[in-house]
Each structure stands twice: as C-alpha cells, then as structure tokens.
C-alpha cells in the first residue's frame, strides 16, 4: 500500500505525541502549497494517511509539526521564543508505488526523524 503517514513520539516523557497539529505542504520552486493538515490522536498518529496512494506524487514535501504548543500544554517550561517551535522536515518522494512513513521523535530541545516503513 502506498501513501504518506507519520507519527510523533514524545521522547522527553516516553509517550506518544497526542494532540500535535501537523501541516503537509508540497514544495514547488520554494513556494509552499498546503496539501493536508491533521492532529495526532492518542497514539501519536494521524487517523488517516496524509496522502493516499491516489494522491502520492513525485516531488518535494514539507511536514510541519507544532511541537512548542504541545510541550507547553503538557506543562513544560517552554519560553515564548522556544528553542524548537515548529519542527519542519523536508523530504522527497520519488516512487509513487511505495509507502513513505516519516516519524518524529521529539523533546523540547531535540528531534530526530527517519524514513520508516
């Protein structure tokens, strides 16, 4: 099954990142076109694919995760000018028959990602 999915793990608290706002953009000549938006569920995942197999196109994309508001809501001491506010991950899709999974592992001061399955 092809498509695009994501999930968020809160590594500072050892829990799924629930309630995080996510935006997906298509990047064309440094212009951003909003393609989808979602909020993570109690498992830190979106309820549906961000792009289905029919919507998957070759090109550059950008995921934006609103993590500072998430950590503030959990009671973390995140200043108004957060070290990590919105985390942006740019990635490319080259095979429309493949599944792309872009997880985010995050704390108020660090993050990592990888191409998952």
Short mmCIF file of N, CA and C in Angstrom, two decimals:
data_model
loop_
_atom_site.label_atom_id
_atom_site.label_comp_id
_atom_site.label_asym_id
_atom_site.label_seq_id
_atom_site.Cartn_x
_atom_site.Cartn_y
_atom_site.Cartn_z
N UNK A 1 0.84 -1.18 0.00
CA UNK A 1 0.00 0.00 0.00
C UNK A 1 0.88 1.24 0.00
N UNK A 2 0.71 2.11 -0.95
CA UNK A 2 1.50 3.34 -0.99
C UNK A 2 0.74 4.46 -0.30
N UNK A 3 1.45 5.52 0.01
CA UNK A 3 0.87 6.68 0.68
C UNK A 3 1.91 7.33 1.56
N UNK A 4 1.45 8.30 2.35
CA UNK A 4 2.32 9.02 3.27
C UNK A 4 1.68 9.02 4.65
N UNK A 5 2.45 8.60 5.64
CA UNK A 5 1.98 8.60 7.03
C UNK A 5 3.08 9.17 7.93
N UNK A 6 2.68 9.48 9.16
CA UNK A 6 3.62 9.98 10.15
C UNK A 6 3.14 9.59 11.54
N UNK A 7 4.00 9.70 12.49
CA UNK A 7 3.61 9.62 13.90
C UNK A 7 4.64 10.38 14.72
N UNK A 8 4.26 10.73 15.95
CA UNK A 8 5.13 11.51 16.82
C UNK A 8 5.29 10.78 18.14
N UNK A 9 6.55 10.65 18.57
CA UNK A 9 6.87 10.10 19.89
C UNK A 9 7.52 11.18 20.72
N UNK A 10 6.97 11.43 21.89
CA UNK A 10 7.49 12.40 22.85
C UNK A 10 8.56 11.67 23.67
N UNK A 11 9.81 11.86 23.29
CA UNK A 11 10.90 11.14 23.96
C UNK A 11 11.23 11.74 25.33
N UNK A 12 10.81 12.97 25.59
CA UNK A 12 11.06 13.58 26.90
C UNK A 12 10.20 12.94 27.98
N UNK A 13 9.00 12.50 27.59
CA UNK A 13 8.06 11.94 28.55
C UNK A 13 7.78 10.46 28.33
N UNK A 14 8.33 9.90 27.26
CA UNK A 14 8.16 8.48 26.98
C UNK A 14 6.73 8.10 26.62
N UNK A 15 6.06 9.00 25.86
CA UNK A 15 4.66 8.75 25.47
C UNK A 15 4.46 9.15 24.01
N UNK A 16 3.36 8.67 23.41
CA UNK A 16 3.02 9.17 22.07
C UNK A 16 2.72 10.66 22.13
N UNK A 17 3.03 11.37 21.08
CA UNK A 17 2.77 12.81 21.00
C UNK A 17 1.33 13.05 20.55
N UNK A 18 0.41 13.07 21.48
CA UNK A 18 -1.01 13.24 21.18
C UNK A 18 -1.39 14.71 21.12
N UNK A 19 -2.23 15.06 20.15
CA UNK A 19 -2.75 16.42 20.04
C UNK A 19 -1.81 17.40 19.36
N UNK A 20 -0.87 16.90 18.58
CA UNK A 20 0.07 17.77 17.87
C UNK A 20 -0.49 18.10 16.49
N UNK A 21 -0.55 19.38 16.19
CA UNK A 21 -1.02 19.85 14.89
C UNK A 21 0.07 19.64 13.85
N UNK A 22 -0.33 19.09 12.71
CA UNK A 22 0.61 18.80 11.61
C UNK A 22 0.07 19.41 10.33
N UNK A 23 0.96 20.00 9.56
CA UNK A 23 0.60 20.51 8.23
C UNK A 23 1.55 19.87 7.21
N UNK A 24 1.01 19.49 6.07
CA UNK A 24 1.80 18.95 4.97
C UNK A 24 1.72 19.91 3.80
N UNK A 25 2.89 20.29 3.29
CA UNK A 25 2.98 21.19 2.15
C UNK A 25 3.68 20.51 1.00
N UNK A 26 3.28 20.84 -0.21
CA UNK A 26 4.03 20.49 -1.43
C UNK A 26 4.93 21.69 -1.69
N UNK A 27 6.21 21.43 -1.96
CA UNK A 27 7.18 22.50 -2.21
C UNK A 27 7.44 22.59 -3.71
N UNK A 28 7.12 23.73 -4.28
CA UNK A 28 7.33 23.98 -5.71
C UNK A 28 8.08 25.30 -5.87
N UNK A 29 9.31 25.26 -6.33
CA UNK A 29 10.11 26.47 -6.55
C UNK A 29 10.08 27.37 -5.33
N UNK A 30 10.32 26.80 -4.16
CA UNK A 30 10.34 27.50 -2.87
C UNK A 30 9.01 28.11 -2.47
N UNK A 31 7.93 27.73 -3.14
CA UNK A 31 6.58 28.11 -2.74
C UNK A 31 5.95 26.92 -2.04
N UNK A 32 5.16 27.18 -0.99
CA UNK A 32 4.51 26.12 -0.23
C UNK A 32 3.02 26.10 -0.55
N UNK A 33 2.53 24.92 -0.89
CA UNK A 33 1.10 24.72 -1.11
C UNK A 33 0.60 23.74 -0.05
N UNK A 34 -0.33 24.20 0.79
CA UNK A 34 -0.88 23.34 1.82
C UNK A 34 -1.66 22.21 1.17
N UNK A 35 -1.28 20.98 1.51
CA UNK A 35 -1.90 19.79 0.91
C UNK A 35 -2.82 19.10 1.91
N UNK A 36 -2.41 19.06 3.17
CA UNK A 36 -3.21 18.36 4.18
C UNK A 36 -2.85 18.90 5.55
N UNK A 37 -3.76 18.72 6.49
CA UNK A 37 -3.49 19.03 7.88
C UNK A 37 -4.18 17.99 8.74
N UNK A 38 -3.62 17.79 9.92
CA UNK A 38 -4.16 16.78 10.83
C UNK A 38 -3.70 17.09 12.24
N UNK A 39 -4.29 16.39 13.19
CA UNK A 39 -3.88 16.45 14.58
C UNK A 39 -3.66 15.01 15.03
N UNK A 40 -2.56 14.77 15.71
CA UNK A 40 -2.27 13.39 16.13
C UNK A 40 -3.26 12.91 17.18
N UNK A 41 -3.56 11.62 17.11
CA UNK A 41 -4.51 11.01 18.04
C UNK A 41 -3.77 10.54 19.31
N UNK A 42 -4.44 9.79 20.16
CA UNK A 42 -3.85 9.37 21.44
C UNK A 42 -2.65 8.45 21.27
N UNK A 43 -2.50 7.87 20.08
CA UNK A 43 -1.35 7.02 19.78
C UNK A 43 -0.23 7.79 19.08
N UNK A 44 -0.40 9.12 18.93
CA UNK A 44 0.61 9.94 18.27
C UNK A 44 0.59 9.83 16.76
N UNK A 45 -0.48 9.24 16.22
CA UNK A 45 -0.61 9.03 14.77
C UNK A 45 -1.77 9.86 14.23
N UNK A 46 -1.80 10.01 12.93
CA UNK A 46 -2.97 10.63 12.31
C UNK A 46 -3.99 9.54 12.03
N UNK A 47 -5.26 9.91 12.05
CA UNK A 47 -6.32 8.91 11.86
C UNK A 47 -6.38 8.38 10.43
N UNK A 48 -5.89 9.17 9.47
CA UNK A 48 -5.86 8.75 8.08
C UNK A 48 -4.49 9.08 7.49
N UNK A 49 -4.20 8.53 6.34
CA UNK A 49 -2.96 8.87 5.64
C UNK A 49 -2.95 10.36 5.30
N UNK A 50 -1.79 10.98 5.31
CA UNK A 50 -1.69 12.36 4.87
C UNK A 50 -1.82 12.46 3.36
N UNK A 51 -1.31 11.47 2.66
CA UNK A 51 -1.52 11.32 1.22
C UNK A 51 -1.87 9.87 0.95
N UNK A 52 -2.95 9.65 0.21
CA UNK A 52 -3.32 8.29 -0.18
C UNK A 52 -2.51 7.88 -1.40
N UNK A 53 -2.62 6.64 -1.79
CA UNK A 53 -1.90 6.17 -2.98
C UNK A 53 -2.32 6.96 -4.22
N UNK A 54 -3.58 7.37 -4.29
CA UNK A 54 -4.05 8.16 -5.44
C UNK A 54 -3.50 9.58 -5.43
N UNK A 55 -3.15 10.10 -4.27
CA UNK A 55 -2.68 11.48 -4.14
C UNK A 55 -1.16 11.59 -4.18
N UNK A 56 -0.45 10.49 -4.02
CA UNK A 56 1.01 10.50 -3.95
C UNK A 56 1.60 10.91 -5.30
N UNK A 57 2.43 11.94 -5.29
CA UNK A 57 3.10 12.44 -6.50
C UNK A 57 4.59 12.60 -6.22
N UNK A 58 5.40 12.44 -7.24
CA UNK A 58 6.84 12.69 -7.14
C UNK A 58 7.05 14.17 -6.84
N UNK A 59 7.96 14.46 -5.93
CA UNK A 59 8.27 15.85 -5.64
C UNK A 59 8.79 16.05 -4.24
N UNK A 60 9.00 17.33 -3.90
CA UNK A 60 9.49 17.72 -2.58
C UNK A 60 8.31 18.13 -1.72
N UNK A 61 8.34 17.68 -0.45
CA UNK A 61 7.26 17.96 0.50
C UNK A 61 7.86 18.49 1.80
N UNK A 62 6.99 19.08 2.61
CA UNK A 62 7.41 19.59 3.91
C UNK A 62 6.34 19.26 4.94
N UNK A 63 6.75 18.60 6.01
CA UNK A 63 5.88 18.37 7.16
C UNK A 63 6.24 19.41 8.22
N UNK A 64 5.23 20.01 8.83
CA UNK A 64 5.45 20.99 9.90
C UNK A 64 4.68 20.53 11.13
N UNK A 65 5.38 20.32 12.23
CA UNK A 65 4.82 19.84 13.48
C UNK A 65 4.83 20.97 14.51
N UNK A 66 3.71 21.28 15.12
CA UNK A 66 3.60 22.35 16.11
C UNK A 66 3.93 21.78 17.49
N UNK A 67 5.21 21.66 17.78
CA UNK A 67 5.63 20.97 18.99
C UNK A 67 5.72 21.87 20.23
N UNK A 68 6.03 23.14 20.07
CA UNK A 68 6.15 24.01 21.24
C UNK A 68 4.82 24.10 21.98
N UNK A 69 3.73 24.27 21.26
CA UNK A 69 2.41 24.33 21.91
C UNK A 69 2.08 23.01 22.60
N UNK A 70 2.48 21.90 21.99
CA UNK A 70 2.26 20.59 22.60
C UNK A 70 2.97 20.51 23.96
N UNK A 71 4.26 20.88 23.99
CA UNK A 71 5.01 20.79 25.25
C UNK A 71 4.51 21.79 26.29
N UNK A 72 4.10 22.98 25.85
CA UNK A 72 3.51 23.94 26.80
C UNK A 72 2.24 23.35 27.42
N UNK A 73 1.41 22.72 26.60
CA UNK A 73 0.16 22.12 27.10
C UNK A 73 0.44 21.00 28.10
N UNK A 74 1.59 20.35 27.98
CA UNK A 74 1.98 19.29 28.93
C UNK A 74 2.62 19.87 30.19
N UNK A 75 2.79 21.19 30.24
CA UNK A 75 3.36 21.82 31.43
C UNK A 75 4.85 22.03 31.39
N UNK A 76 5.47 21.79 30.24
CA UNK A 76 6.92 22.02 30.13
C UNK A 76 7.20 23.52 30.14
N UNK A 77 8.32 23.90 30.70
CA UNK A 77 8.73 25.31 30.77
C UNK A 77 9.35 25.71 29.42
N UNK A 78 8.48 25.96 28.45
CA UNK A 78 8.93 26.36 27.11
C UNK A 78 8.73 27.87 26.99
N UNK A 79 9.81 28.64 26.81
CA UNK A 79 9.67 30.09 26.72
C UNK A 79 8.90 30.51 25.47
N UNK A 80 8.48 31.78 25.47
CA UNK A 80 7.73 32.30 24.32
C UNK A 80 8.50 32.10 23.02
N UNK A 81 9.81 32.35 23.07
CA UNK A 81 10.66 32.06 21.92
C UNK A 81 11.30 30.71 22.19
N UNK A 82 10.61 29.68 21.77
CA UNK A 82 11.04 28.31 22.05
C UNK A 82 12.28 27.96 21.23
N UNK A 83 13.11 27.10 21.79
CA UNK A 83 14.26 26.60 21.03
C UNK A 83 13.77 25.86 19.79
N UNK A 84 12.79 24.98 19.95
CA UNK A 84 12.13 24.30 18.84
C UNK A 84 10.65 24.67 18.89
N UNK A 85 10.22 25.45 17.93
CA UNK A 85 8.82 25.87 17.88
C UNK A 85 8.06 24.96 16.95
N UNK A 86 8.09 25.27 15.68
CA UNK A 86 7.54 24.37 14.66
C UNK A 86 8.71 23.60 14.07
N UNK A 87 8.62 22.29 14.10
CA UNK A 87 9.67 21.47 13.50
C UNK A 87 9.28 21.19 12.06
N UNK A 88 10.21 21.50 11.16
CA UNK A 88 9.97 21.36 9.73
C UNK A 88 10.87 20.26 9.18
N UNK A 89 10.27 19.32 8.48
CA UNK A 89 11.03 18.25 7.84
C UNK A 89 10.72 18.29 6.35
N UNK A 90 11.76 18.52 5.54
CA UNK A 90 11.60 18.49 4.08
C UNK A 90 12.13 17.15 3.58
N UNK A 91 11.40 16.56 2.67
CA UNK A 91 11.78 15.25 2.15
C UNK A 91 11.25 15.11 0.73
N UNK A 92 11.78 14.14 0.02
CA UNK A 92 11.37 13.91 -1.36
C UNK A 92 10.65 12.59 -1.52
N UNK A 93 9.70 12.58 -2.42
CA UNK A 93 9.01 11.35 -2.83
C UNK A 93 9.41 11.07 -4.27
N UNK A 94 9.95 9.89 -4.49
CA UNK A 94 10.42 9.51 -5.82
C UNK A 94 9.68 8.32 -6.41
N UNK A 95 9.04 7.52 -5.57
CA UNK A 95 8.38 6.30 -6.02
C UNK A 95 6.92 6.33 -5.55
N UNK A 96 6.01 6.57 -6.46
CA UNK A 96 4.59 6.69 -6.10
C UNK A 96 3.95 5.33 -5.80
N UNK A 97 4.68 4.26 -5.98
CA UNK A 97 4.18 2.92 -5.64
C UNK A 97 4.62 2.49 -4.25
N UNK A 98 5.45 3.30 -3.60
CA UNK A 98 5.99 2.96 -2.29
C UNK A 98 5.20 3.66 -1.18
N UNK A 99 5.39 3.17 0.04
CA UNK A 99 4.82 3.85 1.20
C UNK A 99 5.93 4.66 1.86
N UNK A 100 5.62 5.90 2.19
CA UNK A 100 6.54 6.78 2.88
C UNK A 100 6.00 7.04 4.29
N UNK A 101 6.81 6.72 5.29
CA UNK A 101 6.45 6.98 6.68
C UNK A 101 7.53 7.86 7.28
N UNK A 102 7.14 9.02 7.81
CA UNK A 102 8.09 9.99 8.33
C UNK A 102 7.77 10.23 9.81
N UNK A 103 8.37 9.46 10.70
CA UNK A 103 8.13 9.65 12.13
C UNK A 103 8.97 10.78 12.70
N UNK A 104 8.49 11.33 13.80
CA UNK A 104 9.20 12.38 14.51
C UNK A 104 9.37 11.95 15.96
N UNK A 105 10.60 11.92 16.43
CA UNK A 105 10.92 11.68 17.84
C UNK A 105 11.36 13.03 18.39
N UNK A 106 10.70 13.50 19.46
CA UNK A 106 10.89 14.90 19.83
C UNK A 106 10.91 15.11 21.34
N UNK A 107 11.70 16.10 21.75
CA UNK A 107 11.69 16.65 23.10
C UNK A 107 11.70 18.18 22.92
N UNK A 108 11.61 18.97 23.99
CA UNK A 108 11.65 20.42 23.81
C UNK A 108 12.98 20.94 23.23
N UNK A 109 14.04 20.11 23.28
CA UNK A 109 15.35 20.59 22.84
C UNK A 109 16.03 19.75 21.78
N UNK A 110 15.33 18.72 21.26
CA UNK A 110 15.94 17.91 20.21
C UNK A 110 14.87 17.15 19.45
N UNK A 111 15.24 16.69 18.26
CA UNK A 111 14.36 15.82 17.50
C UNK A 111 15.18 14.98 16.53
N UNK A 112 14.56 13.90 16.08
CA UNK A 112 15.16 13.10 15.02
C UNK A 112 14.04 12.52 14.19
N UNK A 113 14.41 12.11 12.99
CA UNK A 113 13.44 11.52 12.07
C UNK A 113 14.18 10.51 11.20
N UNK A 114 13.42 9.74 10.47
CA UNK A 114 13.98 8.75 9.56
C UNK A 114 12.87 8.32 8.62
N UNK A 115 13.22 7.63 7.56
CA UNK A 115 12.19 7.05 6.71
C UNK A 115 11.82 5.69 7.28
N UNK A 116 10.63 5.61 7.78
CA UNK A 116 10.14 4.37 8.37
C UNK A 116 9.40 3.52 7.36
N UNK A 117 8.75 2.50 7.87
CA UNK A 117 8.01 1.61 6.98
C UNK A 117 6.55 1.55 7.38
#
